[in-house]
CSV table of C-alpha atoms in Angstrom, one decimal:
chain,number,residue,atom,x,y,z
A,1,MET,CA,27.6,-7.0,-8.6
A,2,GLU,CA,26.3,-5.2,-11.6
A,3,ILE,CA,22.6,-4.0,-11.6
A,4,ASN,CA,20.6,-4.2,-14.8
A,5,ASP,CA,18.1,-1.5,-15.9
A,6,SER,CA,15.1,-3.4,-14.6
A,7,GLN,CA,16.7,-3.8,-11.2
A,8,LYS,CA,17.5,-0.1,-11.1
A,9,ASP,CA,13.9,0.7,-11.9
A,10,ILE,CA,12.7,-1.7,-9.1
A,11,ILE,CA,15.1,0.1,-6.6
A,12,GLU,CA,13.8,3.5,-7.7
A,13,THR,CA,10.1,2.5,-7.6
A,14,CYS,CA,10.4,0.9,-4.2
A,15,GLY,CA,12.3,3.9,-2.8
A,16,SER,CA,9.7,6.3,-4.2
A,17,LEU,CA,6.8,4.2,-2.8
A,18,LYS,CA,8.5,4.1,0.6
A,19,ARG,CA,8.7,7.9,0.7
A,20,PHE,CA,5.1,8.2,-0.5
A,21,LEU,CA,3.9,5.8,2.3
A,22,LEU,CA,5.9,7.5,5.0
A,23,GLU,CA,4.5,10.9,4.0
A,24,LYS,CA,0.9,9.7,3.9
A,25,ASN,CA,1.4,8.0,7.2
A,26,LYS,CA,2.7,11.3,8.7
A,27,ARG,CA,-0.2,13.3,7.1
A,28,TYR,CA,-2.9,10.9,8.2
A,29,GLY,CA,-1.6,10.1,11.6
A,30,ASN,CA,-1.1,6.4,11.1
A,31,SER,CA,-4.9,6.1,10.6
A,32,ALA,CA,-4.8,2.9,8.7
A,33,LEU,CA,-2.9,0.9,11.3
A,34,GLU,CA,-4.3,2.8,14.3
A,35,PRO,CA,-7.9,3.9,13.5
A,36,ILE,CA,-9.6,6.3,15.9
A,37,ASN,CA,-12.9,4.5,15.4
A,38,ILE,CA,-15.2,7.5,15.9
A,39,PHE,CA,-17.6,6.7,13.1
A,40,SER,CA,-16.4,3.3,11.9
A,41,LYS,CA,-15.7,0.6,14.4
A,42,LEU,CA,-13.7,-1.5,11.9
A,43,SER,CA,-10.4,-3.0,13.0
A,44,SER,CA,-7.3,-1.8,11.2
A,45,GLU,CA,-7.3,-5.0,9.2
A,46,GLU,CA,-10.9,-4.7,8.1
A,47,GLY,CA,-10.4,-1.0,7.4
A,48,ILE,CA,-7.5,-1.8,5.1
A,49,LYS,CA,-9.5,-4.5,3.4
A,50,LEU,CA,-12.3,-2.1,2.8
A,51,ARG,CA,-10.0,0.5,1.3
A,52,MET,CA,-8.5,-2.2,-1.0
A,53,ASP,CA,-12.1,-3.2,-2.1
A,54,ASP,CA,-13.0,0.4,-2.8
A,55,LYS,CA,-9.8,0.9,-4.8
A,56,VAL,CA,-10.2,-2.3,-6.8
A,57,LYS,CA,-13.8,-1.3,-7.6
A,58,ARG,CA,-12.6,2.1,-8.8
A,59,ILE,CA,-10.0,0.4,-11.0
A,60,LYS,CA,-12.7,-2.0,-12.4
A,61,ASN,CA,-15.1,0.8,-13.1
A,62,SER,CA,-12.6,3.1,-14.8
A,63,ASP,CA,-11.9,3.3,-18.5
A,64,GLU,CA,-8.2,3.7,-17.9
A,65,LEU,CA,-5.7,2.5,-15.3
A,66,ARG,CA,-4.5,5.5,-13.3
A,67,LYS,CA,-1.2,5.8,-11.5
A,68,ASN,CA,-2.9,7.1,-8.3
A,69,ASP,CA,-5.1,4.0,-8.1
A,70,VAL,CA,-2.2,1.6,-8.6
A,71,VAL,CA,0.0,3.3,-6.1
A,72,ASP,CA,-2.8,3.5,-3.5
A,73,LEU,CA,-3.6,-0.2,-3.9
A,74,THR,CA,0.0,-1.1,-3.6
A,75,GLY,CA,0.2,1.0,-0.5
A,76,TYR,CA,-2.7,-0.7,1.1
A,77,LEU,CA,-1.2,-4.1,0.3
A,78,ILE,CA,2.0,-3.0,2.0
A,79,LEU,CA,0.1,-1.7,5.0
A,80,MET,CA,-1.6,-5.1,5.3
A,81,CYS,CA,1.8,-6.7,5.3
A,82,VAL,CA,2.9,-4.3,8.1
A,83,HIS,CA,-0.2,-5.0,10.0
A,84,LYS,CA,0.3,-8.8,9.7
A,85,LYS,CA,4.0,-8.3,10.6
A,86,TRP,CA,5.0,-9.7,7.2
A,87,THR,CA,8.1,-7.5,6.9
A,88,ASN,CA,10.6,-10.1,5.6
A,89,PHE,CA,10.0,-12.2,2.5
A,90,ASP,CA,13.2,-14.3,2.4
A,91,ASP,CA,11.2,-17.4,3.2
A,92,LEU,CA,9.3,-17.0,-0.1
A,93,LEU,CA,12.5,-17.2,-2.2
A,94,ASP,CA,13.1,-20.5,-3.9
């Protein structure tokens, strides 16, 4: 099966994002999915939603779209999928 340039870019982007998320998870001790709840008592799901809201507001209030904001928001969306155990998307293919 031959892979076109867009498919190669998708593979590269997803691989890079995977490495990014694994490193962040390591550095922050899985804090998004297992919060220590010292100051905030939010559940992991509500904490992820709050982070997404903050990131969307930052994007909305910015004059330019920044790579960091897009990657962070994408990461939070993936973390929400992990939290919800939505790890396979074959059922969404037509």
